[in-house]
PDB file of C-alpha atoms in Angstrom:
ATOM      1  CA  UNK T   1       0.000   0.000   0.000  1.00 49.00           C
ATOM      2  CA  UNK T   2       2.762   2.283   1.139  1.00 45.00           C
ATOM      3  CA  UNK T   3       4.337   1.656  -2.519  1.00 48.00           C
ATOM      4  CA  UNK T   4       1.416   2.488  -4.107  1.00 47.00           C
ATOM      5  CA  UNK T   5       1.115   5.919  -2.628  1.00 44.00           C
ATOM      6  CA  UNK T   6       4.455   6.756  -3.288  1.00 44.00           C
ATOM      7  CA  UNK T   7       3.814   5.929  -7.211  1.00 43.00           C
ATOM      8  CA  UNK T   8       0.846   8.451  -7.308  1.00 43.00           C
ATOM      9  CA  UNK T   9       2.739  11.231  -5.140  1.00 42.00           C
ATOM     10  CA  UNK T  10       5.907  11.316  -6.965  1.00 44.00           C
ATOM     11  CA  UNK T  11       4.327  12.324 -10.221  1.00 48.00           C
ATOM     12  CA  UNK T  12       2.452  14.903  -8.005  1.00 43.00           C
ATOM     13  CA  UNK T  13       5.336  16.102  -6.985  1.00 43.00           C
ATOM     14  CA  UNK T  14       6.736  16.705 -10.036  1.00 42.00           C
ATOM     15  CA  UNK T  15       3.940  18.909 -11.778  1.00 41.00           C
ATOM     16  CA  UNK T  16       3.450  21.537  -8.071  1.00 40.00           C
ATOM     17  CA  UNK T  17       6.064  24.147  -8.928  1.00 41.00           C
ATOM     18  CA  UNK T  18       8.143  24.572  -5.636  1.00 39.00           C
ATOM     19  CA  UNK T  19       7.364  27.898  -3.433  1.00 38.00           C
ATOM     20  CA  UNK T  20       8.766  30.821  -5.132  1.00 39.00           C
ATOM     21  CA  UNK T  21       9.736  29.137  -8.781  1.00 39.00           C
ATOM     22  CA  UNK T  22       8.118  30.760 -11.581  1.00 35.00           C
ATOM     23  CA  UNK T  23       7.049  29.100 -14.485  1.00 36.00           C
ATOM     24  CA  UNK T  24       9.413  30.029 -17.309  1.00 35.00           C
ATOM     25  CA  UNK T  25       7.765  30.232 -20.884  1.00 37.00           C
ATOM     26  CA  UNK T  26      10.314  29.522 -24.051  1.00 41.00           C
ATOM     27  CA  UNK T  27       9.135  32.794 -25.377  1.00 40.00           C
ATOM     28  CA  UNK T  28      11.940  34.744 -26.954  1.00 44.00           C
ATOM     29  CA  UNK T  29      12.899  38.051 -24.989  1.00 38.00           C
ATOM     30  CA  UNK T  30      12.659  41.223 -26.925  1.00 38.00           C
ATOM     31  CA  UNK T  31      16.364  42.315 -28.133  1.00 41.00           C
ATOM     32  CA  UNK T  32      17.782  45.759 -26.451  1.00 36.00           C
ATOM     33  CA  UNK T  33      17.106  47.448 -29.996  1.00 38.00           C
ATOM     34  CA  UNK T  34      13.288  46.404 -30.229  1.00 36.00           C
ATOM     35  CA  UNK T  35      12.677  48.055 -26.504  1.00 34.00           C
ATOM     36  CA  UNK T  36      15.078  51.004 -27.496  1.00 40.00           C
ATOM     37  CA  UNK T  37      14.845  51.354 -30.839  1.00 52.00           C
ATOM     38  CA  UNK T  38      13.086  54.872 -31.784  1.00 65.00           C
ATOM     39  CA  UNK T  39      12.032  55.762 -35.738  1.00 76.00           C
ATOM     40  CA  UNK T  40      14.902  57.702 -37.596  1.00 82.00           C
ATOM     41  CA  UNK T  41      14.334  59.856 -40.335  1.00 88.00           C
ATOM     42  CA  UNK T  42      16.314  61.254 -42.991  1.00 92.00           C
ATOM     43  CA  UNK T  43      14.629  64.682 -42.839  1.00 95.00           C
ATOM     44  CA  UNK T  44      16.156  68.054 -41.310  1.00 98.00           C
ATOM     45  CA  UNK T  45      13.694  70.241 -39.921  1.00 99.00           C
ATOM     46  CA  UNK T  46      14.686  74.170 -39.626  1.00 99.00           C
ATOM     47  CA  UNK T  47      13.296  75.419 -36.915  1.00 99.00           C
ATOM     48  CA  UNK T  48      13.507  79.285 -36.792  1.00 99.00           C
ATOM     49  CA  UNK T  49      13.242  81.503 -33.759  1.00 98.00           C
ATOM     50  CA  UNK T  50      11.902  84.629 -34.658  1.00 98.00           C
ATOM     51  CA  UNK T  51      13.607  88.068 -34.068  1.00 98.00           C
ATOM     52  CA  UNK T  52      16.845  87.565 -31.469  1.00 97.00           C
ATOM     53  CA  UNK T  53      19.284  90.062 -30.360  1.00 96.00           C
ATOM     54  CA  UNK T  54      19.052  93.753 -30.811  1.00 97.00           C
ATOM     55  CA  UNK T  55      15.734  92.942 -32.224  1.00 96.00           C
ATOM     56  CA  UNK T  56      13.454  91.861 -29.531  1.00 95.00           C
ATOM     57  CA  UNK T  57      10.014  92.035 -31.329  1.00 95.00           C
ATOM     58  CA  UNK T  58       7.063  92.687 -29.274  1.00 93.00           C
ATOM     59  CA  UNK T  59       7.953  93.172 -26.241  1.00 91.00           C
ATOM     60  CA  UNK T  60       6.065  94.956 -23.010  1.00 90.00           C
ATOM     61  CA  UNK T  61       7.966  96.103 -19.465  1.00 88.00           C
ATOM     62  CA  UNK T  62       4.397  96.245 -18.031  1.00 90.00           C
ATOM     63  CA  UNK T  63       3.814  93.031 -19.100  1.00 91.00           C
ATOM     64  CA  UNK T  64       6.890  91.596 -18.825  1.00 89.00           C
ATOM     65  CA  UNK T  65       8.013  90.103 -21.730  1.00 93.00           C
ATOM     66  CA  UNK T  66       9.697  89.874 -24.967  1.00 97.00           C
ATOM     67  CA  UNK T  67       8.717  87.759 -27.900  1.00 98.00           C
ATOM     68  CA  UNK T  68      12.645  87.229 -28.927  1.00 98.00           C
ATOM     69  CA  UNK T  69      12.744  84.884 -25.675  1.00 98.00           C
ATOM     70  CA  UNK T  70       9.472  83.379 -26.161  1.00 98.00           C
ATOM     71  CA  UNK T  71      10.293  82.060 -29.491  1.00 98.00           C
ATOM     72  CA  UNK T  72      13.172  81.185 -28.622  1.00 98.00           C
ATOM     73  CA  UNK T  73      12.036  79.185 -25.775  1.00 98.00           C
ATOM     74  CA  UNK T  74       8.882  77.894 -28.222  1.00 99.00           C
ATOM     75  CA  UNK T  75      11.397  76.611 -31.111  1.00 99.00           C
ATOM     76  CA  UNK T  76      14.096  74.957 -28.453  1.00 98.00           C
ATOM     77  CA  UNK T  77      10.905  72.545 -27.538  1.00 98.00           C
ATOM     78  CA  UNK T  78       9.941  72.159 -31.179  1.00 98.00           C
ATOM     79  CA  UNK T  79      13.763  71.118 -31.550  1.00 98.00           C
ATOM     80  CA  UNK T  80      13.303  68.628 -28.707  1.00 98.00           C
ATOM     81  CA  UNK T  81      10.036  66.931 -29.584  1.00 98.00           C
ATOM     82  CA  UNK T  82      10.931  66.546 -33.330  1.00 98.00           C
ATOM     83  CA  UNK T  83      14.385  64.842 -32.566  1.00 97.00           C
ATOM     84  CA  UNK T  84      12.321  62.273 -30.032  1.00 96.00           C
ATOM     85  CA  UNK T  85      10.407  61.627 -32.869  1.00 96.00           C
ATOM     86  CA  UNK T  86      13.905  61.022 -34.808  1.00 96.00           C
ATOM     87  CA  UNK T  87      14.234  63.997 -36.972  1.00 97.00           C
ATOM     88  CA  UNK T  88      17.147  65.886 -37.496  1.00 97.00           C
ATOM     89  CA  UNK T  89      17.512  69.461 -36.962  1.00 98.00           C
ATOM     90  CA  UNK T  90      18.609  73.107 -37.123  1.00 98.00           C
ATOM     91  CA  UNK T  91      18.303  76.156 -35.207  1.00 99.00           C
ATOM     92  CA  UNK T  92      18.548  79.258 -37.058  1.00 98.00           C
ATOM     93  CA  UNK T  93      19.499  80.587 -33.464  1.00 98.00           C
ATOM     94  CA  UNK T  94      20.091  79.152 -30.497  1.00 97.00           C
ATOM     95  CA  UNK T  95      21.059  81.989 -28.138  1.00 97.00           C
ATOM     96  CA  UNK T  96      20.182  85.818 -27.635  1.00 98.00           C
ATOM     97  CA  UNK T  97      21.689  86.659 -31.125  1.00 97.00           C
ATOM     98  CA  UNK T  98      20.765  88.826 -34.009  1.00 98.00           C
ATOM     99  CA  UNK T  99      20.390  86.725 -36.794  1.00 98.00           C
ATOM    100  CA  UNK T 100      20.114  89.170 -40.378  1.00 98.00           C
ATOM    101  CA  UNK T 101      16.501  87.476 -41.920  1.00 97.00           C
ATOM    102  CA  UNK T 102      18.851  86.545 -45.079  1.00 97.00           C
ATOM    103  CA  UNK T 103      21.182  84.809 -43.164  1.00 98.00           C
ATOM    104  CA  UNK T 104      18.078  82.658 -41.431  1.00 98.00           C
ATOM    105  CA  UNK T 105      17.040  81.411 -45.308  1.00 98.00           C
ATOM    106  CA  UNK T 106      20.495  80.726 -46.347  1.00 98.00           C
ATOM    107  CA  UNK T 107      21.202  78.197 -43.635  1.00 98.00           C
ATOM    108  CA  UNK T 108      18.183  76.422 -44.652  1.00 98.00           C
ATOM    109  CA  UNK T 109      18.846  76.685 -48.340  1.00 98.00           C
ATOM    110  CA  UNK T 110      23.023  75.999 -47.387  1.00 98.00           C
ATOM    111  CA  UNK T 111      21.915  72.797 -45.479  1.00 97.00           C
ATOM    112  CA  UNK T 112      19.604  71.319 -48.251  1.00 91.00           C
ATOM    113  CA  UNK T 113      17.078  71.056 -45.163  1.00 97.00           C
ATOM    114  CA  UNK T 114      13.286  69.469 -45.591  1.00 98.00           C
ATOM    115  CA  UNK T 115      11.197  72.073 -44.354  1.00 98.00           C
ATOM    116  CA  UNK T 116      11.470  75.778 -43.272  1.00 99.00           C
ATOM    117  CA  UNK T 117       9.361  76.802 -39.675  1.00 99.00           C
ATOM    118  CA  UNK T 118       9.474  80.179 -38.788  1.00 99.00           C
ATOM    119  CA  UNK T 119       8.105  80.993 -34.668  1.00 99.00           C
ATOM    120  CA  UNK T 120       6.674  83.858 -33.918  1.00 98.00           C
ATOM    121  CA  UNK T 121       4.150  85.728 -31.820  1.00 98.00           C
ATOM    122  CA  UNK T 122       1.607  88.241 -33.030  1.00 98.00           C
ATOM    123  CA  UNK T 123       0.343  91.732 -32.050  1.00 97.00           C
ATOM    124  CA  UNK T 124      -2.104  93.761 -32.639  1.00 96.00           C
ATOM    125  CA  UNK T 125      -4.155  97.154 -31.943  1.00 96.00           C
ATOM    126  CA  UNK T 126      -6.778  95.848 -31.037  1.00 98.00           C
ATOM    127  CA  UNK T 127      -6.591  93.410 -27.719  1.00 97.00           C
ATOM    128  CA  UNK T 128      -9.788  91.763 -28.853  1.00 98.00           C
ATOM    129  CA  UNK T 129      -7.869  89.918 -31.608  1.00 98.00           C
ATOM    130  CA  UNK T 130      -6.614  86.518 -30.720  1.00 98.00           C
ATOM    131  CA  UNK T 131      -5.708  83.078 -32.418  1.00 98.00           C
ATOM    132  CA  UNK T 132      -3.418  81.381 -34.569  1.00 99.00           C
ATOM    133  CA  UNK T 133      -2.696  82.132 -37.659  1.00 98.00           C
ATOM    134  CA  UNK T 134       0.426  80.748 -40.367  1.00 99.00           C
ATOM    135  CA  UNK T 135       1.569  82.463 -43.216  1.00 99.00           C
ATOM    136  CA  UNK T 136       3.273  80.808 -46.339  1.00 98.00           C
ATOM    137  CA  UNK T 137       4.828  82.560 -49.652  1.00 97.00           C
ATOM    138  CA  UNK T 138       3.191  82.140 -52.486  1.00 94.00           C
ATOM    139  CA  UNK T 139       5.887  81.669 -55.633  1.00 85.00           C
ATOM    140  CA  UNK T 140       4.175  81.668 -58.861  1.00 81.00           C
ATOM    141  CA  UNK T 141       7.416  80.357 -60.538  1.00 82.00           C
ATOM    142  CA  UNK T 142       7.601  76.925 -58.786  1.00 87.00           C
ATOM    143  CA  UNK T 143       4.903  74.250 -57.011  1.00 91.00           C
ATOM    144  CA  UNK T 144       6.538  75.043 -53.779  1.00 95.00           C
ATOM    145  CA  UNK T 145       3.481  77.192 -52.235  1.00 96.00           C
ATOM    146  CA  UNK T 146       1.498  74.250 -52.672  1.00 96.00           C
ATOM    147  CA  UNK T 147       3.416  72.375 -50.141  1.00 97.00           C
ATOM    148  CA  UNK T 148       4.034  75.251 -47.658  1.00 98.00           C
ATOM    149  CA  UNK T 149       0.565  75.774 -47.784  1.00 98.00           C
ATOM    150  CA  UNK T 150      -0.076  72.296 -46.872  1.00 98.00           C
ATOM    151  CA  UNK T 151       2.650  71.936 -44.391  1.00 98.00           C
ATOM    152  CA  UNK T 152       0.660  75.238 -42.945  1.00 98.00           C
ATOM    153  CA  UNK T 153      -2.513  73.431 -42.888  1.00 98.00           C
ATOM    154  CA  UNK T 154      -1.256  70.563 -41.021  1.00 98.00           C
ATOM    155  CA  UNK T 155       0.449  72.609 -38.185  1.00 99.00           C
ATOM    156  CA  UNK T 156      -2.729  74.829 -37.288  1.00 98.00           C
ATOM    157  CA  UNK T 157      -4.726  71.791 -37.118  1.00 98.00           C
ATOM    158  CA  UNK T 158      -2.137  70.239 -34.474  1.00 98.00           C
ATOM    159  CA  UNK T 159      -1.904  73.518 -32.623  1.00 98.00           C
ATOM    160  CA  UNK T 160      -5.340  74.416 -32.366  1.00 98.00           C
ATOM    161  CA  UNK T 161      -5.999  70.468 -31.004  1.00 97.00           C
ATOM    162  CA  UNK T 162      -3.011  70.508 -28.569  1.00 98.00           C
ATOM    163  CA  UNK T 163      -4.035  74.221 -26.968  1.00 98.00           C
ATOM    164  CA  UNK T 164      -7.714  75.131 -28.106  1.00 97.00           C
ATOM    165  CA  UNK T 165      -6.953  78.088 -29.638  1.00 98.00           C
ATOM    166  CA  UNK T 166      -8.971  79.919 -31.926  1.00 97.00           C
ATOM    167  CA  UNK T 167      -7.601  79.335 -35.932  1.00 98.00           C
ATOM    168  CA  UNK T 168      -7.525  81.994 -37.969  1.00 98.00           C
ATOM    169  CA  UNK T 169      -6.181  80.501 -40.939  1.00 98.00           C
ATOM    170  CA  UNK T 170      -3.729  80.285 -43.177  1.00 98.00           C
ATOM    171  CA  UNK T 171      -2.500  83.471 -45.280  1.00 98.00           C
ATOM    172  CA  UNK T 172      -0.308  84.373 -48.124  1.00 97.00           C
ATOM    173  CA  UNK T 173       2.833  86.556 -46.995  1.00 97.00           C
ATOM    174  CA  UNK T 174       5.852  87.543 -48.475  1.00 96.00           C
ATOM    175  CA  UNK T 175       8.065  87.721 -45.277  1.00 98.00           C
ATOM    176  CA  UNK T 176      12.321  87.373 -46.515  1.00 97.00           C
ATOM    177  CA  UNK T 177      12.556  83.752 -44.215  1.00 98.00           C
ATOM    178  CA  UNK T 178       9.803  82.124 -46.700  1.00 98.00           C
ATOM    179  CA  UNK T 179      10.449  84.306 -49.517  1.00 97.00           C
ATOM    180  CA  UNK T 180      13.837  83.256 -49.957  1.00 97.00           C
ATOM    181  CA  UNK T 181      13.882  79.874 -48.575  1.00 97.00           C
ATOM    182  CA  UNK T 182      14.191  76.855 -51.761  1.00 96.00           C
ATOM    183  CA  UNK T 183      11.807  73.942 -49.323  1.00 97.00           C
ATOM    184  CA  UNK T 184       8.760  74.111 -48.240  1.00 98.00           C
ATOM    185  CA  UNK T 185       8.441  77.219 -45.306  1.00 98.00           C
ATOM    186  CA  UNK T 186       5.882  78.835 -43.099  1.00 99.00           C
ATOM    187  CA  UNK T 187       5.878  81.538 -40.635  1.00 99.00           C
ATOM    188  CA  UNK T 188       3.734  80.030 -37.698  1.00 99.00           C
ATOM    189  CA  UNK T 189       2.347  83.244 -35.685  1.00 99.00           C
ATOM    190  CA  UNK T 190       1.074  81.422 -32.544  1.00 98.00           C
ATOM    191  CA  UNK T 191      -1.124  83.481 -30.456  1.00 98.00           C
ATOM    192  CA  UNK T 192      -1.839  87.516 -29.687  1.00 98.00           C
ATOM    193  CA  UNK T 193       0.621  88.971 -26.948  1.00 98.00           C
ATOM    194  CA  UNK T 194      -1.895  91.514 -27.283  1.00 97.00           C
ATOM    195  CA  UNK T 195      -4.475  89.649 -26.087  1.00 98.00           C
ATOM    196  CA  UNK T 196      -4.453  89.745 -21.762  1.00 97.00           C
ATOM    197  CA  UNK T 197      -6.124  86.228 -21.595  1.00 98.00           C
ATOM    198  CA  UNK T 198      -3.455  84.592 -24.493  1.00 98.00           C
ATOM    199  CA  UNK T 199      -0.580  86.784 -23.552  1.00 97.00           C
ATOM    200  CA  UNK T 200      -0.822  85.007 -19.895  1.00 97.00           C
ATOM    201  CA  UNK T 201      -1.044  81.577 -21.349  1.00 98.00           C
ATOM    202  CA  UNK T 202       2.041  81.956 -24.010  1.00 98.00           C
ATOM    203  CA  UNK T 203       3.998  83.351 -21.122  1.00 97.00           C
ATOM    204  CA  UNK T 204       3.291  80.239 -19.569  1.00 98.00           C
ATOM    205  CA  UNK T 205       5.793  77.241 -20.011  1.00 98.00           C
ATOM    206  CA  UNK T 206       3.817  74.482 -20.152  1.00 98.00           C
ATOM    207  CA  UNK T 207       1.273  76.138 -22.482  1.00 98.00           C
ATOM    208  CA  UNK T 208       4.580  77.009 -24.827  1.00 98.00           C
ATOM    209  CA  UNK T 209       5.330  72.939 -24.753  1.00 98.00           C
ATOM    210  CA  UNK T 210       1.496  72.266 -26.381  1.00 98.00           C
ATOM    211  CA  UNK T 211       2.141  75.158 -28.713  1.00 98.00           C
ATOM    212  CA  UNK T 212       5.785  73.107 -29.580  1.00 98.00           C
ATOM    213  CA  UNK T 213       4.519  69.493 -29.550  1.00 98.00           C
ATOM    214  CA  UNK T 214       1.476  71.086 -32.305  1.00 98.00           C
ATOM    215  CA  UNK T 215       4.012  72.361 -34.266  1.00 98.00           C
ATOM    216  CA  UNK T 216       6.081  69.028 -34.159  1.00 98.00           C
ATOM    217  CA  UNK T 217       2.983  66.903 -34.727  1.00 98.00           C
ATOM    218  CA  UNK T 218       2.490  68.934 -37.749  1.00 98.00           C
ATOM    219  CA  UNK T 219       5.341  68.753 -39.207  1.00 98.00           C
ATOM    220  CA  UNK T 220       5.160  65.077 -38.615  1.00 97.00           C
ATOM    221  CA  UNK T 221       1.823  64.415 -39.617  1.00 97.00           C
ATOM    222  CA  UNK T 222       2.794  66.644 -42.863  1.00 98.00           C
ATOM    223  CA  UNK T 223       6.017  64.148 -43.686  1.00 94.00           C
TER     224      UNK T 223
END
């Protein structure tokens, strides 16, 4: 009898894992690269921070603020969330410098870059007026406006999802950094200093990072 219980506890035995053993599947690990592994692109983005040095743009002592330092801030993030996403880039500045607007298209046109993003802020008489709005150049010589207009189309809708601000379209302009630029360009104009209820917000950091990742998405979802 005693035999016979051993013969039907021994195979027992063997099929209860012991205390603390876990059950080990032959299911192939993932490799370093598949857990690490981020998309790379063979695009360069130029990413332009608008106005810079001697040239502060709008700026307000009242108010506290000066857009040269807010786009400068603004394109540094854009820079950031378009090389997580594995893009190469350039900043046209990347310091408190005066950059001459000639000098801005001929590092995108030196480089042989993808696309051309110009970051600004907007003001305006009237403190009523807010929104975003993106300009591209319209060159009657060549298909590129059709793209920048695109590429402008594609960026508004990411900005006004990421910060639910009012779009007011995209417009035809004839500023010298998409004038002169060879790839597609626009001049993004992201919000009213202007305005007292946007001018708070774009002074704000974190609302500056949704303005950034809209502009990145854009470009992204426009590649």
């Amino acid at each position: 009898m005693r035999n016979r219980l051993l013969f039907f506890l021994i195979p027992l035995a063997l099929l209860i894992p012991s205390c603390g053993q876990r059950t080990v599947h032959n299911q192939p690990l993932p490799s370093r690269e598949s857990i690490s592994k981020r998309p790379v692109h063979t695009e360069t983005i130029v990413i332009d921070a608008g106005h810079g040095g001697k040239d502060s743009g709008s700026r307000s002592d009242t108010h506290n603020y000066e857009e040269k330092q807010l786009t400068l801030s603004t394109a540094r993030m854009v820079r950031d969330y378009l090389q997580e996403m594995g893009y190469k880039t350039i900043l046209t500045r990347d310091d408190d410098l005066f950059v001459p607007l000639d000098d801005r298209a001929q590092i995108a046109n030196a480089n042989n870059v993808t696309l051309f993003v110009s970051v600004h802020y907007n003001h305006c008489p009237d403190p009523s007026v807010q929104g975003i709005e993106i300009f591209y150049y319209k060159d009657e010589k060549t298909e590129r406006h059709v793209h920048s207009n695109h590429l402008g189309d594609t960026i508004l809708s990411q900005l006004v999802w990421h910060t639910g601000a009012e779009a007011r379209g995209i417009k035809r302009g004839k500023f010298a950094v998409i004038r002169q630029t060879k790839m597609p360009a626009v001049l993004v104009e992201a919000g009213f200093l202007s305005h007292p209820k946007e001018r708070e917000k774009i002074k704000d950091p974190m609302y500056r990072r949704f303005i950034a990742k809209g502009i990145a998405r854009g470009v992204d979802h426009y590649i």
